[in-house]
CSV table of C-alpha atoms and ligand atoms in Angstrom, one decimal:
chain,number,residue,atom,x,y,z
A,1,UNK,CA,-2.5,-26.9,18.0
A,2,UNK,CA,-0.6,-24.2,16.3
A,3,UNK,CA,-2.7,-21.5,14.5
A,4,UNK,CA,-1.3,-18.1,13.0
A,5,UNK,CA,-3.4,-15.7,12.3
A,6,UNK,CA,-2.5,-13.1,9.5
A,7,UNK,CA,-3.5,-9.5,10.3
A,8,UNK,CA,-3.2,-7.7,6.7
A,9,UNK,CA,-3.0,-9.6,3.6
A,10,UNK,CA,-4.5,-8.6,-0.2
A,11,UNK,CA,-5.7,-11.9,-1.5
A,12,UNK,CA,-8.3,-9.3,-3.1
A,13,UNK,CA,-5.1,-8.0,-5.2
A,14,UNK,CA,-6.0,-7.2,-8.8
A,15,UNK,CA,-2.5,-8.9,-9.4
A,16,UNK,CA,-3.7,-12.7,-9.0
A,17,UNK,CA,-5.2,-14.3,-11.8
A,18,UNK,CA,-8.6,-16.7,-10.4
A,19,UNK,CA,-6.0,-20.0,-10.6
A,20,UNK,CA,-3.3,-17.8,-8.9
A,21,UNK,CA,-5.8,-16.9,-6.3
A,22,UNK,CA,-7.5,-20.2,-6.0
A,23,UNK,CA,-4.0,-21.6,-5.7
A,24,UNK,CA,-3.4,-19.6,-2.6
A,25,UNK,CA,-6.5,-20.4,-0.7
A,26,UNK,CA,-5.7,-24.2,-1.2
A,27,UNK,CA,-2.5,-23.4,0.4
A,28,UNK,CA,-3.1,-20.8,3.1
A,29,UNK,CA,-6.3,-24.3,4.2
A,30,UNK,CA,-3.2,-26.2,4.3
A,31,UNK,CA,-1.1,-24.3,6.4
A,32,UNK,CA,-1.3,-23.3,9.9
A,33,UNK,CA,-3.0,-20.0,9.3
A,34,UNK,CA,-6.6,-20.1,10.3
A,35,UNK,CA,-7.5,-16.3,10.0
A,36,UNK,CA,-6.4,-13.8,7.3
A,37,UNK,CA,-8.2,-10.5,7.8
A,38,UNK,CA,-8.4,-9.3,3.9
A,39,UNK,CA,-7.8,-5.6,3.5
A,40,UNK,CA,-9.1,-3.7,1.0
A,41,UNK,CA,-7.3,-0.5,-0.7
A,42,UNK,CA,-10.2,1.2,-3.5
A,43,UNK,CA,-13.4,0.2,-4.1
A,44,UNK,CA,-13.2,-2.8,-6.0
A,45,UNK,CA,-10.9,-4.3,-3.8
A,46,UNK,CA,-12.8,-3.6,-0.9
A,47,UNK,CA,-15.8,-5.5,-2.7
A,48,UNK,CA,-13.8,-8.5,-3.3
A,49,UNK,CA,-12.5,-8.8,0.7
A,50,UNK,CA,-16.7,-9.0,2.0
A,51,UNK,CA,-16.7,-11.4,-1.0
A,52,UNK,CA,-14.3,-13.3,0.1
A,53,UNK,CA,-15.1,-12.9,4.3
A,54,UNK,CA,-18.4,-13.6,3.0
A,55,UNK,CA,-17.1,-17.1,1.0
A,56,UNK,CA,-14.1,-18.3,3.1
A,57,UNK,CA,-14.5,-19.1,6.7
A,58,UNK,CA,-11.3,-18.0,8.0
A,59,UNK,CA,-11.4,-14.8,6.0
A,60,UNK,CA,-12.2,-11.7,7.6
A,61,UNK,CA,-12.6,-8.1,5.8
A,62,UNK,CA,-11.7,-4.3,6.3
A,63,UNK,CA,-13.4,-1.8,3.9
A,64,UNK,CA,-11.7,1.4,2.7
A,65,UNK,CA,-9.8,3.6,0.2
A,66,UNK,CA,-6.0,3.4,0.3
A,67,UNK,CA,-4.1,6.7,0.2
A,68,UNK,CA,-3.0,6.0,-2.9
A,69,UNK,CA,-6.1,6.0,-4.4
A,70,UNK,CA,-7.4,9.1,-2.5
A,71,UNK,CA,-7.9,10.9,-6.1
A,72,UNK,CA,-10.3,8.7,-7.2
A,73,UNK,CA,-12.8,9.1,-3.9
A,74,UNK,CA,-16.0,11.0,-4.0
A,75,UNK,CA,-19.3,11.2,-1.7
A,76,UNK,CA,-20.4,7.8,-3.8
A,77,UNK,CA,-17.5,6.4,-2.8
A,78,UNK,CA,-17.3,7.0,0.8
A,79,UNK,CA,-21.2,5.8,0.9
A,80,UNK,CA,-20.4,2.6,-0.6
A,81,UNK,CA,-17.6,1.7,2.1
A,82,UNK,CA,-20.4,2.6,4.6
A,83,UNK,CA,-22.6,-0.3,3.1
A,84,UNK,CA,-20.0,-2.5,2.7
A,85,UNK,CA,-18.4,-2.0,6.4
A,86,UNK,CA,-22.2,-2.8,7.6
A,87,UNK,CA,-21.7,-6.5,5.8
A,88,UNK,CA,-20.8,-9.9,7.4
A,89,UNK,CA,-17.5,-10.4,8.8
A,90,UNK,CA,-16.4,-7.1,7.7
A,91,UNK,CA,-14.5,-6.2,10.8
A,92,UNK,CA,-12.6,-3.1,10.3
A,93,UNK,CA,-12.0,0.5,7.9
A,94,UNK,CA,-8.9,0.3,6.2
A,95,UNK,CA,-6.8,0.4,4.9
A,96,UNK,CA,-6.4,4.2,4.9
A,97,UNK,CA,-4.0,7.2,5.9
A,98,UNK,CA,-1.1,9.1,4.2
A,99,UNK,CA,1.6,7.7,1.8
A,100,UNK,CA,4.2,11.2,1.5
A,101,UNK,CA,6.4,8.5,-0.2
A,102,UNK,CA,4.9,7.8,-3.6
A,103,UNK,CA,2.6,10.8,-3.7
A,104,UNK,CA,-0.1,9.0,-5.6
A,105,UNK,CA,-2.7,11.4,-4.7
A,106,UNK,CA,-2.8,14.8,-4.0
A,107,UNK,CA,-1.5,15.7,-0.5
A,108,UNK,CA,-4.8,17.6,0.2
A,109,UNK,CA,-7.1,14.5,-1.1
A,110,UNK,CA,-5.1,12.0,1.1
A,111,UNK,CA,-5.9,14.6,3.8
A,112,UNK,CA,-9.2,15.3,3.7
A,113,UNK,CA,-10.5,11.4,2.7
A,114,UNK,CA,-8.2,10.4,5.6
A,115,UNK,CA,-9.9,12.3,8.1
A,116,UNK,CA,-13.8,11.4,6.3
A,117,UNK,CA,-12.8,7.5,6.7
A,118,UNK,CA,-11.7,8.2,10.3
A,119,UNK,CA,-14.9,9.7,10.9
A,120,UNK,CA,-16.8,6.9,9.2
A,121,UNK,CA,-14.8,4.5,11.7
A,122,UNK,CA,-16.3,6.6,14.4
A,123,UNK,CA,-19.5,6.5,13.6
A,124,UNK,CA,-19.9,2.6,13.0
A,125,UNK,CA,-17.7,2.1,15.8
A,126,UNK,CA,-15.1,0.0,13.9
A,127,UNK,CA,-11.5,-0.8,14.3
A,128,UNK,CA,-9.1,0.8,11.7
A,129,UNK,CA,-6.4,0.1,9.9
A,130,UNK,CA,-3.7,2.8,8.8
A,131,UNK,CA,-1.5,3.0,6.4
A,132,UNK,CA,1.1,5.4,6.8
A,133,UNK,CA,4.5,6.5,4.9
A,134,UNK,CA,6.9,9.5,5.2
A,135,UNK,CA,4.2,11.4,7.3
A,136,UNK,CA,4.6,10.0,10.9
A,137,UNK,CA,3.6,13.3,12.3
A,138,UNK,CA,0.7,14.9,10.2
A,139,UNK,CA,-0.9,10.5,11.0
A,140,UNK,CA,-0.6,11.0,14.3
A,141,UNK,CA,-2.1,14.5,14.5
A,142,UNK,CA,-5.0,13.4,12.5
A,143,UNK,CA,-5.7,10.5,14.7
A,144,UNK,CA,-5.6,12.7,17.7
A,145,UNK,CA,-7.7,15.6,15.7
A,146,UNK,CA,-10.6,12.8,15.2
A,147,UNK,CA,-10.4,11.7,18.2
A,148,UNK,CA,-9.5,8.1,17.1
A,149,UNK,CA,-7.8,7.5,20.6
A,150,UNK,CA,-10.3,9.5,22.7
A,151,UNK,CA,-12.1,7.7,26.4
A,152,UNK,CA,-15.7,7.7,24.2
A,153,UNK,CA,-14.2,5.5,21.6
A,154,UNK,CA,-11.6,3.0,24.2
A,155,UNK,CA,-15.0,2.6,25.9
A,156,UNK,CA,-17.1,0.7,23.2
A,157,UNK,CA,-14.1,-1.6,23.0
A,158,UNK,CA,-12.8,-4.9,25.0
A,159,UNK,CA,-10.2,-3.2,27.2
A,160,UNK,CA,-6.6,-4.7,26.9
A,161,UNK,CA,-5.4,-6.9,30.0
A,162,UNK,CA,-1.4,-6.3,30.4
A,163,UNK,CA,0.6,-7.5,32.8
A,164,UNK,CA,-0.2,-7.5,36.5
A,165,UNK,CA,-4.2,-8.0,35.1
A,166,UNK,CA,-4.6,-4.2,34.7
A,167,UNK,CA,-6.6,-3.0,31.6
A,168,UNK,CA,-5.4,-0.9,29.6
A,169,UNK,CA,-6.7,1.8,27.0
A,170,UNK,CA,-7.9,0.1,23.9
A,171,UNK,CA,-8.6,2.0,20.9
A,172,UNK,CA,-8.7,-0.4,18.0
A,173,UNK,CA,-6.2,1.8,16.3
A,174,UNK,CA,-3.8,-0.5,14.1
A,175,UNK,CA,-0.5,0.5,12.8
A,176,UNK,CA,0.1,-1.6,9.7
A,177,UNK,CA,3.5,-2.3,8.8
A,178,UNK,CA,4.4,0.2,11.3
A,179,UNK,CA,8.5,1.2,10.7
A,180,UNK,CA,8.6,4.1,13.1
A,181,UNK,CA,11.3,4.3,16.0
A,182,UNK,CA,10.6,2.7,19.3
A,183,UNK,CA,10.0,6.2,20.6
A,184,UNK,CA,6.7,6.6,18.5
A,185,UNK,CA,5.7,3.3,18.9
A,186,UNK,CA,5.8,3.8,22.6
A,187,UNK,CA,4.0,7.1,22.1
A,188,UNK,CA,1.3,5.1,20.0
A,189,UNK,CA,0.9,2.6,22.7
A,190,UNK,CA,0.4,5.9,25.8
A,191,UNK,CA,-2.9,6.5,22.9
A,192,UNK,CA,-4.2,3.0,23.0
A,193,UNK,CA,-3.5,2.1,19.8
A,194,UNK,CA,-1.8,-1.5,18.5
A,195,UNK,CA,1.4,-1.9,15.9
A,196,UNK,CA,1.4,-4.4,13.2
A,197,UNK,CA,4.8,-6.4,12.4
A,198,UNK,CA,5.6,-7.5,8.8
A,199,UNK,CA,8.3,-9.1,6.7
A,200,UNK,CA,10.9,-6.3,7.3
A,201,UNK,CA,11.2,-7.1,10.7
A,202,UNK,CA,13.3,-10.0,9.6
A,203,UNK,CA,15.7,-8.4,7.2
A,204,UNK,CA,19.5,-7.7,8.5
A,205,UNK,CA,19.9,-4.3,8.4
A,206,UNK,CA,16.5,-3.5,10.0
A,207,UNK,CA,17.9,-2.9,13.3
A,208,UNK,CA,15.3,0.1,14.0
A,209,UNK,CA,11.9,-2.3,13.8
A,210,UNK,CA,13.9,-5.0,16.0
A,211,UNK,CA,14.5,-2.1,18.4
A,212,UNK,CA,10.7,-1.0,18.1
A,213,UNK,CA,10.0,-5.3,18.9
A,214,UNK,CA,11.8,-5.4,21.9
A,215,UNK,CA,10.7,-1.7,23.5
A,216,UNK,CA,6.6,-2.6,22.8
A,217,UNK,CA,4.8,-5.0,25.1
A,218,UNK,CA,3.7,-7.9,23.2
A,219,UNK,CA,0.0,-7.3,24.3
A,220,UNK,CA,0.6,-4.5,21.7
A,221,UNK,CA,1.9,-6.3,19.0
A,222,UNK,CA,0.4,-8.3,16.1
A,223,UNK,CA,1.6,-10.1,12.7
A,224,UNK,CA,1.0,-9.6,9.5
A,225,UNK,CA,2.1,-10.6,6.2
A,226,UNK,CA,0.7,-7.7,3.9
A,227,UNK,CA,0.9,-10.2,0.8
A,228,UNK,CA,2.1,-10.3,-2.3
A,229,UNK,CA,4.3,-7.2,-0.6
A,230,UNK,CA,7.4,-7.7,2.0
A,231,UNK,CA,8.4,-11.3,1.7
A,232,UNK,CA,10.0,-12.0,5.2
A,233,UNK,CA,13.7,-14.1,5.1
A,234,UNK,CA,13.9,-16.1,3.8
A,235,UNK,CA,11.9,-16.1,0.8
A,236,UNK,CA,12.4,-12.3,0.3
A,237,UNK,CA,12.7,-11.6,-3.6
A,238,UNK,CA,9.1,-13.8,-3.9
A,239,UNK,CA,6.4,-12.9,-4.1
A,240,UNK,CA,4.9,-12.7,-0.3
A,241,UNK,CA,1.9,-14.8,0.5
A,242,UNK,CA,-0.4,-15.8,4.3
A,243,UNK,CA,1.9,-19.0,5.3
A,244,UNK,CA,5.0,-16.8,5.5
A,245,UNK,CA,3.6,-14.9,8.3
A,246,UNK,CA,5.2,-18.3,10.2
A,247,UNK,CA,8.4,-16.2,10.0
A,248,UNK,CA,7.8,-12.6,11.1
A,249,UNK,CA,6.1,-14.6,14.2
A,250,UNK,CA,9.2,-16.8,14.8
A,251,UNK,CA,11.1,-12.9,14.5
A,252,UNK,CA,8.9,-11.7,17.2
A,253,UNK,CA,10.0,-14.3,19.8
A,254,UNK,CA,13.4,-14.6,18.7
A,255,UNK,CA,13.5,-10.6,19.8
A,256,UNK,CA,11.1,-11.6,22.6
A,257,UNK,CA,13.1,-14.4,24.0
A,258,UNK,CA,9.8,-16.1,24.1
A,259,UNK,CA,8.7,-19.6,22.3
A,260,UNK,CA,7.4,-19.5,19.0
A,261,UNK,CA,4.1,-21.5,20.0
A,262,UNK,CA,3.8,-18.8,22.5
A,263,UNK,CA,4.3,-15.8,20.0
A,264,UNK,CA,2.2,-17.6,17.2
A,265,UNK,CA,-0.6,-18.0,19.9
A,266,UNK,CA,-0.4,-14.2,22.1
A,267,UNK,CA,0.0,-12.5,18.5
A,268,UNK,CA,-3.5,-14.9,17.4
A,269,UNK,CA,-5.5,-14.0,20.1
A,270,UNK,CA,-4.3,-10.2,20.2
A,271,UNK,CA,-5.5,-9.8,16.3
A,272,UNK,CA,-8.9,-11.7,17.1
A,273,UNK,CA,-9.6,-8.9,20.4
A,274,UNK,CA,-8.2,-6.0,18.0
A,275,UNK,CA,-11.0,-7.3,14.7
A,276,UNK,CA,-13.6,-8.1,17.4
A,277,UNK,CA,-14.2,-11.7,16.2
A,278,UNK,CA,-15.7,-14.5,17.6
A,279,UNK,CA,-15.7,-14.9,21.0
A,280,UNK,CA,-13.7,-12.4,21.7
A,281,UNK,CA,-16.6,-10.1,20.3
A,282,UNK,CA,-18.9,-7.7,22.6
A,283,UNK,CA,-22.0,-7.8,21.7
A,284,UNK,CA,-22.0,-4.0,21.9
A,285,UNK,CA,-19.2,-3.3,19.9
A,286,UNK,CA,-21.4,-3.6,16.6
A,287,UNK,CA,-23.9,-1.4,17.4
A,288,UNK,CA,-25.1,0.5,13.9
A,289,UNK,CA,-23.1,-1.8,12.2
A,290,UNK,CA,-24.5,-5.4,11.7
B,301,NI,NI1,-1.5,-3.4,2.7
């Protein structure tokens, strides 16, 4: 049977309306996709994700403060994300980073609650998931700085199996969205970290992400829809929603040369390994945590 699993969506969005979102849940349980991991992006979005992990069977959660919204965090903040991350299906920090782009938040803010969130991933020994705009380099140095791709963290995780049944770092770092060259991506992967795919992969001009597709192993790669944002083709100009990850997948094998049952089902089971969930979960990886 074919299942899709999508890796970043905001069915928490403040933007839905309860029909809207009720709506969408009818339609996402009749559609192929059988896991959306919810992210969250402030507080009250984050509560509304381990609501709705804790509600919906196929919904998973990741808890954490957006860099847009790195203004508005304080110490009560950052302790609240801590209880959340410690709830039920809650899987993952995120999402969180630097956004140079719109400049919400100070520079300094985005900064300094990067590198706290990073630490708080650390700590509980959770997978994260960044956000990151116009500040490829200063992301990266961060990661490094915290040590986000260090042997102590790879070790509490699954390791990856690539090719030829070596393993291979795996530091449940996640790249949302991730439109950097192939060269960074392929530095990202030498970390151990993983690169998420959205709608943009499929839009014409977007040779430089179709590039970063093919250069990536696909043991690397996984898809996402990050809805209502980034419609893939060829609904692009709608809003985006979970179901339409069907065509960022069929992207991925088009640039793979592969099936799409076989990229629907590698991309699947590389997102459940990355979140830790179900049977693909060690029971050590959740230590402090649940
Ligand atoms: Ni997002």
């Amino acid at each position: 049977m074919q299942r899709l699993f999508d890796s970043h969506a905001h069915l928490n969005n403040e933007t839905y309306t309860a029909d809207e979102r009720a709506a969408l849940i009818r339609e996402i349980e009749s559609s192929a996709v059988t896991r959306v991991m919810d992210i969250g992006f402030d507080l009250a979005s984050s509560r509304l994700a381990a609501e709705h992990a804790a509600r919906l069977a196929w919904c998973y959660a990741a808890v954490g403060v957006h860099p847009h919204d790195a203004d508005s965090m304080n110490e009560d903040t950052l302790a609240e994300i801590r209880r959340l991350a410690g709830l039920d299906k809650v899987q993952a920090i995120g999402e969180i980073g630097l956004d140079f782009h719109y400049d919400n938040s100070d520079r300094e803010a985005q900064v300094y609650w990067f590198r706290r969130q990073i630490r708080l991933a650390n700590e509980l020994r959770l997978p994260i998931v960044i956000h990151s705009r116009e500040a490829d380099q200063l992301t990266l140095d961060i990661l490094v700085e915290e040590g986000a791709f260090s042997e102590e963290r790879k070790s509490w995780f699954l390791q990856r199996l690539i090719p030829g049944g070596k393993p291979a770092g795996d530091a449940r770092v996640l790249l949302h969205c991730f439109s950097g060259s192939h060269e960074l991506g392929q530095q990202y992967v030498k970390l151990g970290a993983t690169l998420s795919v959205a709608g943009p992969v499929t839009y014409k001009n977007n040779r430089r992400t179709v590039e970063m597709v093919a250069a990536i192993p696909l043991e690397y790669l996984l898809a996402e829809t990050d809805a209502p944002y980034l419609t893939p083709v060829p609904f692009r100009g709608r809003p985006n929603k979970s179901p339409y990850v069907e065509h960022t997948v069929r992207k991925i094998a088009e640039i793979k040369g592969i099936s799409y049952e076989e990229a629907a089902e590698r991309t699947f089971c590389n997102a459940e390994v990355f979140f830790n969930i179900d049977e693909h979960k060690q029971p050590d990886t959740n230590i402090g945590h649940k």
